[in-house]
Amino acid sequence: MSTAPPTGLATLRAGTMFALGFAFLVLAAGLIHRGISGSVTHDERQALTTALLAMWPAFVLEAAWGVLRRDRSKPLPPVLWRVLVVCVMPPWRMALPDLRTGLIWVPRVGWHEPGKELSERLEHAFAGPMVLVALMILPVLGLEYLRADEVRATPWLAVALDASIAVIWVAFAAEFVLKASAHPKPLRFAKENWLDLAIVALPVMEFALSRWHAAPLARLLRAGQALSPEQLARMERLYRLRGVATEGWHALLLLNVVARLL
């Protein structure tokens, strides 16, 4: 690993990309959790989608520039793999190791070598706040299951509920990205922390099921067009899967609360 300290320009770039990655994560949370809500408007969904698409090229161009200025004494395939991950999932850029020095920039920590020491610092930093974030699921569940009719009838309450769920998801996603980036072997980290990975992945699965498959079929129904029995059965299975994803996410969050408290 190069011992040359990162320049001021490298620090500015790392901080800027961290902020952009976090902003992308927040917008993605809005689209994932508001995009499938019954109270969302077309303009709101379109604005979130447009903002995400407008930000995406910045991550692709910055990743390409990072490849050009990489440490050429290191093999190219791992570098290309990291770049591909960032191009597909831009929030991973938040704490991506610098391709020249191998160091990670984290707010309030600065540049640090990935490994056990940084992982432990992040673990301690996230411990308390994440317990509080996880406990937010309790009032959210109360609104979803005990006041469901009131939420559907009150637009601002529906927005507040979706925003609360999005905040919880952003916190878990940001924690997972930072800890996985700091770990010497991110894939092993994901395997060992499957609960956190599932909490992040399940809402994405629910959004995909709703927007890419079930929603078009639902529009066909609203338009009054006839559907074959096979299409109806498929739509039923997809909505059932979406329901399973929602219930599973709630269950895993509650399990995570207990695990963190213990």
mmCIF file of C-alpha atoms in Angstrom:
data_model
loop_
_atom_site.group_PDB
_atom_site.id
_atom_site.type_symbol
_atom_site.label_atom_id
_atom_site.label_comp_id
_atom_site.label_asym_id
_atom_site.label_seq_id
_atom_site.Cartn_x
_atom_site.Cartn_y
_atom_site.Cartn_z
ATOM 1 C CA MET A 1 0.000 0.000 0.000
ATOM 2 C CA SER A 2 1.280 3.438 -0.860
ATOM 3 C CA THR A 3 2.536 5.454 2.092
ATOM 4 C CA ALA A 4 2.179 8.821 0.335
ATOM 5 C CA PRO A 5 -0.442 10.885 2.213
ATOM 6 C CA PRO A 6 -3.502 11.960 0.244
ATOM 7 C CA THR A 7 -3.424 15.489 -1.074
ATOM 8 C CA GLY A 8 -5.853 18.242 -0.141
ATOM 9 C CA LEU A 9 -7.520 17.792 -3.512
ATOM 10 C CA ALA A 10 -7.968 14.077 -2.790
ATOM 11 C CA THR A 11 -9.585 14.921 0.555
ATOM 12 C CA LEU A 12 -11.938 17.411 -1.102
ATOM 13 C CA ARG A 13 -12.843 14.829 -3.719
ATOM 14 C CA ALA A 14 -13.450 12.131 -1.095
ATOM 15 C CA GLY A 15 -15.638 14.432 0.997
ATOM 16 C CA THR A 16 -17.609 15.564 -2.041
ATOM 17 C CA MET A 17 -18.234 12.005 -3.234
ATOM 18 C CA PHE A 18 -19.217 10.948 0.284
ATOM 19 C CA ALA A 19 -21.808 13.721 0.369
ATOM 20 C CA LEU A 20 -23.071 12.838 -3.114
ATOM 21 C CA GLY A 21 -23.258 9.155 -2.203
ATOM 22 C CA PHE A 22 -25.259 9.926 0.917
ATOM 23 C CA ALA A 23 -27.556 12.284 -1.011
ATOM 24 C CA PHE A 24 -28.135 9.544 -3.594
ATOM 25 C CA LEU A 25 -28.968 7.148 -0.766
ATOM 26 C CA VAL A 26 -31.523 9.592 0.681
ATOM 27 C CA LEU A 27 -33.176 10.103 -2.714
ATOM 28 C CA ALA A 28 -33.209 6.338 -3.310
ATOM 29 C CA ALA A 29 -34.894 5.872 0.062
ATOM 30 C CA GLY A 30 -37.537 8.403 -0.935
ATOM 31 C CA LEU A 31 -38.197 6.620 -4.215
ATOM 32 C CA ILE A 32 -38.220 3.144 -2.664
ATOM 33 C CA HIS A 33 -40.530 3.997 0.229
ATOM 34 C CA ARG A 34 -42.680 6.730 -1.325
ATOM 35 C CA GLY A 35 -42.705 5.324 -4.844
ATOM 36 C CA ILE A 36 -44.971 2.434 -3.900
ATOM 37 C CA SER A 37 -47.142 4.405 -1.491
ATOM 38 C CA GLY A 38 -50.757 4.927 -2.345
ATOM 39 C CA SER A 39 -50.493 8.618 -1.415
ATOM 40 C CA VAL A 40 -47.547 9.452 -3.695
ATOM 41 C CA THR A 41 -48.197 11.755 -6.635
ATOM 42 C CA HIS A 42 -46.880 11.272 -10.151
ATOM 43 C CA ASP A 43 -44.906 14.535 -9.924
ATOM 44 C CA GLU A 44 -43.285 13.477 -6.662
ATOM 45 C CA ARG A 45 -42.224 10.101 -8.062
ATOM 46 C CA GLN A 46 -40.986 11.706 -11.273
ATOM 47 C CA ALA A 47 -38.946 14.307 -9.367
ATOM 48 C CA LEU A 48 -37.176 11.631 -7.309
ATOM 49 C CA THR A 49 -36.452 9.540 -10.398
ATOM 50 C CA THR A 50 -35.131 12.537 -12.340
ATOM 51 C CA ALA A 51 -32.864 13.615 -9.475
ATOM 52 C CA LEU A 52 -31.351 10.126 -9.202
ATOM 53 C CA LEU A 53 -30.751 9.877 -12.944
ATOM 54 C CA ALA A 54 -29.182 13.353 -12.981
ATOM 55 C CA MET A 55 -26.708 12.387 -10.229
ATOM 56 C CA TRP A 56 -25.721 9.008 -11.682
ATOM 57 C CA PRO A 57 -23.236 10.238 -14.354
ATOM 58 C CA ALA A 58 -21.135 11.968 -11.673
ATOM 59 C CA PHE A 59 -20.382 8.609 -10.055
ATOM 60 C CA VAL A 60 -19.584 6.932 -13.374
ATOM 61 C CA LEU A 61 -17.227 9.712 -14.501
ATOM 62 C CA GLU A 62 -15.494 9.930 -11.116
ATOM 63 C CA ALA A 63 -15.040 6.161 -11.043
ATOM 64 C CA ALA A 64 -13.495 6.216 -14.525
ATOM 65 C CA TRP A 65 -11.158 9.017 -13.461
ATOM 66 C CA GLY A 66 -10.156 6.978 -10.407
ATOM 67 C CA VAL A 67 -9.194 4.058 -12.634
ATOM 68 C CA LEU A 68 -6.931 6.304 -14.717
ATOM 69 C CA ARG A 69 -5.061 7.570 -11.643
ATOM 70 C CA ARG A 70 -4.952 4.239 -9.766
ATOM 71 C CA ASP A 71 -1.862 2.606 -8.319
ATOM 72 C CA ARG A 72 -0.711 0.678 -11.401
ATOM 73 C CA SER A 73 1.438 -1.701 -9.352
ATOM 74 C CA LYS A 74 -1.769 -3.418 -8.190
ATOM 75 C CA PRO A 75 -3.825 -5.845 -10.303
ATOM 76 C CA LEU A 76 -6.550 -4.291 -12.440
ATOM 77 C CA PRO A 77 -9.488 -6.782 -11.962
ATOM 78 C CA PRO A 78 -10.207 -5.867 -8.290
ATOM 79 C CA VAL A 79 -10.164 -2.194 -9.266
ATOM 80 C CA LEU A 80 -12.628 -2.752 -12.098
ATOM 81 C CA TRP A 81 -14.864 -4.770 -9.787
ATOM 82 C CA ARG A 82 -15.037 -1.900 -7.297
ATOM 83 C CA VAL A 83 -15.749 0.570 -10.081
ATOM 84 C CA LEU A 84 -18.550 -1.646 -11.409
ATOM 85 C CA VAL A 85 -20.121 -1.833 -7.948
ATOM 86 C CA VAL A 86 -20.074 1.970 -7.660
ATOM 87 C CA CYS A 87 -21.538 2.438 -11.147
ATOM 88 C CA VAL A 88 -24.399 0.053 -10.335
ATOM 89 C CA MET A 89 -24.892 1.156 -6.705
ATOM 90 C CA PRO A 90 -23.538 4.735 -6.300
ATOM 91 C CA PRO A 91 -23.905 4.861 -2.459
ATOM 92 C CA TRP A 92 -20.970 2.442 -2.264
ATOM 93 C CA ARG A 93 -18.780 5.393 -3.265
ATOM 94 C CA MET A 94 -19.238 6.959 0.180
ATOM 95 C CA ALA A 95 -16.297 5.096 1.727
ATOM 96 C CA LEU A 96 -14.615 3.478 -1.252
ATOM 97 C CA PRO A 97 -10.846 3.024 -0.677
ATOM 98 C CA ASP A 98 -8.801 5.461 -2.705
ATOM 99 C CA LEU A 99 -7.472 3.632 -5.763
ATOM 100 C CA ARG A 100 -4.045 5.254 -5.407
ATOM 101 C CA THR A 101 -3.361 5.080 -1.657
ATOM 102 C CA GLY A 102 -5.795 2.368 -0.536
ATOM 103 C CA LEU A 103 -6.981 4.601 2.319
ATOM 104 C CA ILE A 104 -10.606 5.338 3.241
ATOM 105 C CA TRP A 105 -11.924 8.786 4.082
ATOM 106 C CA VAL A 106 -14.661 8.893 6.744
ATOM 107 C CA PRO A 107 -16.190 12.060 8.270
ATOM 108 C CA ARG A 108 -14.734 12.945 11.696
ATOM 109 C CA VAL A 109 -12.104 10.227 11.237
ATOM 110 C CA GLY A 110 -10.286 11.396 8.133
ATOM 111 C CA TRP A 111 -8.082 9.107 6.091
ATOM 112 C CA HIS A 112 -7.626 5.677 7.580
ATOM 113 C CA GLU A 113 -6.419 2.304 6.453
ATOM 114 C CA PRO A 114 -9.265 -0.252 6.131
ATOM 115 C CA GLY A 115 -9.038 -3.055 8.635
ATOM 116 C CA LYS A 116 -9.837 -4.122 12.168
ATOM 117 C CA GLU A 117 -9.035 -0.801 13.845
ATOM 118 C CA LEU A 118 -11.295 1.240 11.580
ATOM 119 C CA SER A 119 -14.047 -1.393 11.803
ATOM 120 C CA GLU A 120 -13.970 -1.206 15.600
ATOM 121 C CA ARG A 121 -14.091 2.605 15.553
ATOM 122 C CA LEU A 122 -17.124 2.538 13.294
ATOM 123 C CA GLU A 123 -18.749 -0.165 15.423
ATOM 124 C CA HIS A 124 -18.465 2.017 18.522
ATOM 125 C CA ALA A 125 -19.571 5.144 16.653
ATOM 126 C CA PHE A 126 -22.736 3.491 15.325
ATOM 127 C CA ALA A 127 -23.643 1.476 18.446
ATOM 128 C CA GLY A 128 -25.769 4.000 20.338
ATOM 129 C CA PRO A 129 -27.370 5.923 17.469
ATOM 130 C CA MET A 130 -28.376 2.749 15.639
ATOM 131 C CA VAL A 131 -30.207 1.384 18.687
ATOM 132 C CA LEU A 132 -32.270 4.585 18.778
ATOM 133 C CA VAL A 133 -32.909 4.384 15.031
ATOM 134 C CA ALA A 134 -33.932 0.743 15.312
ATOM 135 C CA LEU A 135 -36.349 1.603 18.129
ATOM 136 C CA MET A 136 -38.129 4.004 15.746
ATOM 137 C CA ILE A 137 -39.715 0.950 14.165
ATOM 138 C CA LEU A 138 -42.002 0.507 17.202
ATOM 139 C CA PRO A 139 -44.125 3.679 16.680
ATOM 140 C CA VAL A 140 -43.950 3.090 12.918
ATOM 141 C CA LEU A 141 -45.463 -0.368 13.341
ATOM 142 C CA GLY A 142 -48.084 1.118 15.623
ATOM 143 C CA LEU A 143 -49.151 3.538 12.903
ATOM 144 C CA GLU A 144 -49.053 0.925 10.136
ATOM 145 C CA TYR A 145 -51.090 -1.715 11.909
ATOM 146 C CA LEU A 146 -53.176 0.088 14.531
ATOM 147 C CA ARG A 147 -53.950 3.338 12.684
ATOM 148 C CA ALA A 148 -53.912 2.102 9.092
ATOM 149 C CA ASP A 149 -57.272 3.676 8.182
ATOM 150 C CA GLU A 150 -56.292 7.016 9.712
ATOM 151 C CA VAL A 151 -52.983 6.989 7.803
ATOM 152 C CA ARG A 152 -54.754 6.335 4.497
ATOM 153 C CA ALA A 153 -57.231 9.139 5.148
ATOM 154 C CA THR A 154 -54.628 11.733 6.232
ATOM 155 C CA PRO A 155 -52.094 12.702 3.531
ATOM 156 C CA TRP A 156 -49.586 14.380 5.856
ATOM 157 C CA LEU A 157 -49.635 11.377 8.194
ATOM 158 C CA ALA A 158 -48.952 9.052 5.267
ATOM 159 C CA VAL A 159 -45.992 11.230 4.220
ATOM 160 C CA ALA A 160 -44.664 11.291 7.795
ATOM 161 C CA LEU A 161 -44.918 7.509 8.014
ATOM 162 C CA ASP A 162 -43.105 6.986 4.713
ATOM 163 C CA ALA A 163 -40.431 9.512 5.735
ATOM 164 C CA SER A 164 -39.876 7.723 9.063
ATOM 165 C CA ILE A 165 -39.457 4.366 7.336
ATOM 166 C CA ALA A 166 -37.069 5.963 4.833
ATOM 167 C CA VAL A 167 -34.955 7.430 7.661
ATOM 168 C CA ILE A 168 -34.650 4.006 9.278
ATOM 169 C CA TRP A 169 -33.636 2.436 5.975
ATOM 170 C CA VAL A 170 -31.064 5.147 5.217
ATOM 171 C CA ALA A 171 -29.458 4.680 8.632
ATOM 172 C CA PHE A 172 -29.124 0.912 8.183
ATOM 173 C CA ALA A 173 -27.928 1.244 4.581
ATOM 174 C CA ALA A 174 -25.294 3.878 5.435
ATOM 175 C CA GLU A 175 -24.052 1.834 8.375
ATOM 176 C CA PHE A 176 -23.780 -1.286 6.239
ATOM 177 C CA VAL A 177 -21.922 0.499 3.417
ATOM 178 C CA LEU A 178 -19.391 2.130 5.758
ATOM 179 C CA LYS A 179 -18.713 -1.011 7.771
ATOM 180 C CA ALA A 180 -18.432 -3.211 4.685
ATOM 181 C CA SER A 181 -16.026 -0.724 3.081
ATOM 182 C CA ALA A 182 -13.869 -0.636 6.208
ATOM 183 C CA HIS A 183 -13.725 -4.434 6.458
ATOM 184 C CA PRO A 184 -10.722 -6.141 4.816
ATOM 185 C CA LYS A 185 -13.096 -8.588 3.093
ATOM 186 C CA PRO A 186 -16.459 -6.920 2.318
ATOM 187 C CA LEU A 187 -18.076 -10.131 1.049
ATOM 188 C CA ARG A 188 -17.224 -11.924 4.268
ATOM 189 C CA PHE A 189 -18.644 -8.984 6.213
ATOM 190 C CA ALA A 190 -21.901 -9.233 4.252
ATOM 191 C CA LYS A 191 -22.105 -12.967 4.946
ATOM 192 C CA GLU A 192 -21.442 -12.533 8.663
ATOM 193 C CA ASN A 193 -23.931 -9.646 8.915
ATOM 194 C CA TRP A 194 -26.725 -11.161 6.842
ATOM 195 C CA LEU A 195 -29.365 -9.603 9.110
ATOM 196 C CA ASP A 196 -28.259 -6.049 8.304
ATOM 197 C CA LEU A 197 -27.940 -6.953 4.615
ATOM 198 C CA ALA A 198 -31.485 -8.337 4.556
ATOM 199 C CA ILE A 199 -32.849 -5.209 6.245
ATOM 200 C CA VAL A 200 -31.313 -3.101 3.464
ATOM 201 C CA ALA A 201 -32.226 -5.455 0.603
ATOM 202 C CA LEU A 202 -35.856 -6.327 1.405
ATOM 203 C CA PRO A 203 -37.345 -2.845 0.733
ATOM 204 C CA VAL A 204 -35.482 -2.763 -2.592
ATOM 205 C CA MET A 205 -37.021 -6.135 -3.436
ATOM 206 C CA GLU A 206 -40.465 -4.840 -2.469
ATOM 207 C CA PHE A 207 -40.029 -1.765 -4.683
ATOM 208 C CA ALA A 208 -38.865 -3.885 -7.631
ATOM 209 C CA LEU A 209 -41.807 -6.258 -7.297
ATOM 210 C CA SER A 210 -44.246 -3.376 -7.111
ATOM 211 C CA ARG A 211 -42.923 -1.123 -9.857
ATOM 212 C CA TRP A 212 -41.568 -3.540 -12.457
ATOM 213 C CA HIS A 213 -44.127 -6.303 -12.378
ATOM 214 C CA ALA A 214 -47.192 -5.839 -10.220
ATOM 215 C CA ALA A 215 -47.823 -2.192 -11.065
ATOM 216 C CA PRO A 216 -48.149 -2.675 -14.851
ATOM 217 C CA LEU A 217 -50.593 -5.513 -14.287
ATOM 218 C CA ALA A 218 -52.550 -3.378 -11.857
ATOM 219 C CA ARG A 219 -52.802 -0.623 -14.472
ATOM 220 C CA LEU A 220 -54.185 -3.189 -16.895
ATOM 221 C CA LEU A 221 -56.872 -4.023 -14.382
ATOM 222 C CA ARG A 222 -57.762 -0.376 -13.834
ATOM 223 C CA ALA A 223 -58.020 0.107 -17.576
ATOM 224 C CA GLY A 224 -60.615 -2.632 -17.676
ATOM 225 C CA GLN A 225 -58.678 -4.902 -20.001
ATOM 226 C CA ALA A 226 -59.154 -8.641 -19.669
ATOM 227 C CA LEU A 227 -56.375 -10.641 -18.059
ATOM 228 C CA SER A 228 -55.753 -14.311 -18.537
ATOM 229 C CA PRO A 229 -55.889 -16.632 -15.514
ATOM 230 C CA GLU A 230 -52.101 -17.018 -15.771
ATOM 231 C CA GLN A 231 -51.611 -13.253 -15.536
ATOM 232 C CA LEU A 232 -53.951 -12.988 -12.582
ATOM 233 C CA ALA A 233 -52.135 -15.811 -10.817
ATOM 234 C CA ARG A 234 -48.796 -14.125 -11.517
ATOM 235 C CA MET A 235 -50.027 -10.795 -10.141
ATOM 236 C CA GLU A 236 -51.311 -12.528 -7.024
ATOM 237 C CA ARG A 237 -47.939 -14.207 -6.462
ATOM 238 C CA LEU A 238 -46.076 -10.916 -6.906
ATOM 239 C CA TYR A 239 -48.289 -9.050 -4.455
ATOM 240 C CA ARG A 240 -47.891 -11.923 -2.022
ATOM 241 C CA LEU A 241 -44.109 -11.678 -2.378
ATOM 242 C CA ARG A 242 -44.312 -7.950 -1.794
ATOM 243 C CA GLY A 243 -46.300 -8.573 1.383
ATOM 244 C CA VAL A 244 -43.751 -11.150 2.515
ATOM 245 C CA ALA A 245 -40.956 -8.617 1.929
ATOM 246 C CA THR A 246 -42.767 -6.020 4.044
ATOM 247 C CA GLU A 247 -43.496 -8.405 6.894
ATOM 248 C CA GLY A 248 -39.987 -9.809 6.740
ATOM 249 C CA TRP A 249 -38.487 -6.331 6.934
ATOM 250 C CA HIS A 250 -40.500 -5.510 10.037
ATOM 251 C CA ALA A 251 -39.579 -8.812 11.662
ATOM 252 C CA LEU A 252 -35.873 -8.407 10.923
ATOM 253 C CA LEU A 253 -35.891 -4.863 12.290
ATOM 254 C CA LEU A 254 -37.419 -6.085 15.547
ATOM 255 C CA LEU A 255 -34.853 -8.900 15.664
ATOM 256 C CA ASN A 256 -32.109 -6.351 15.104
ATOM 257 C CA VAL A 257 -33.430 -4.195 17.972
ATOM 258 C CA VAL A 258 -33.230 -7.173 20.349
ATOM 259 C CA ALA A 259 -29.762 -8.129 19.089
ATOM 260 C CA ARG A 260 -28.395 -4.611 19.546
ATOM 261 C CA LEU A 261 -29.887 -4.220 23.009
ATOM 262 C CA LEU A 262 -28.390 -7.550 24.102
#
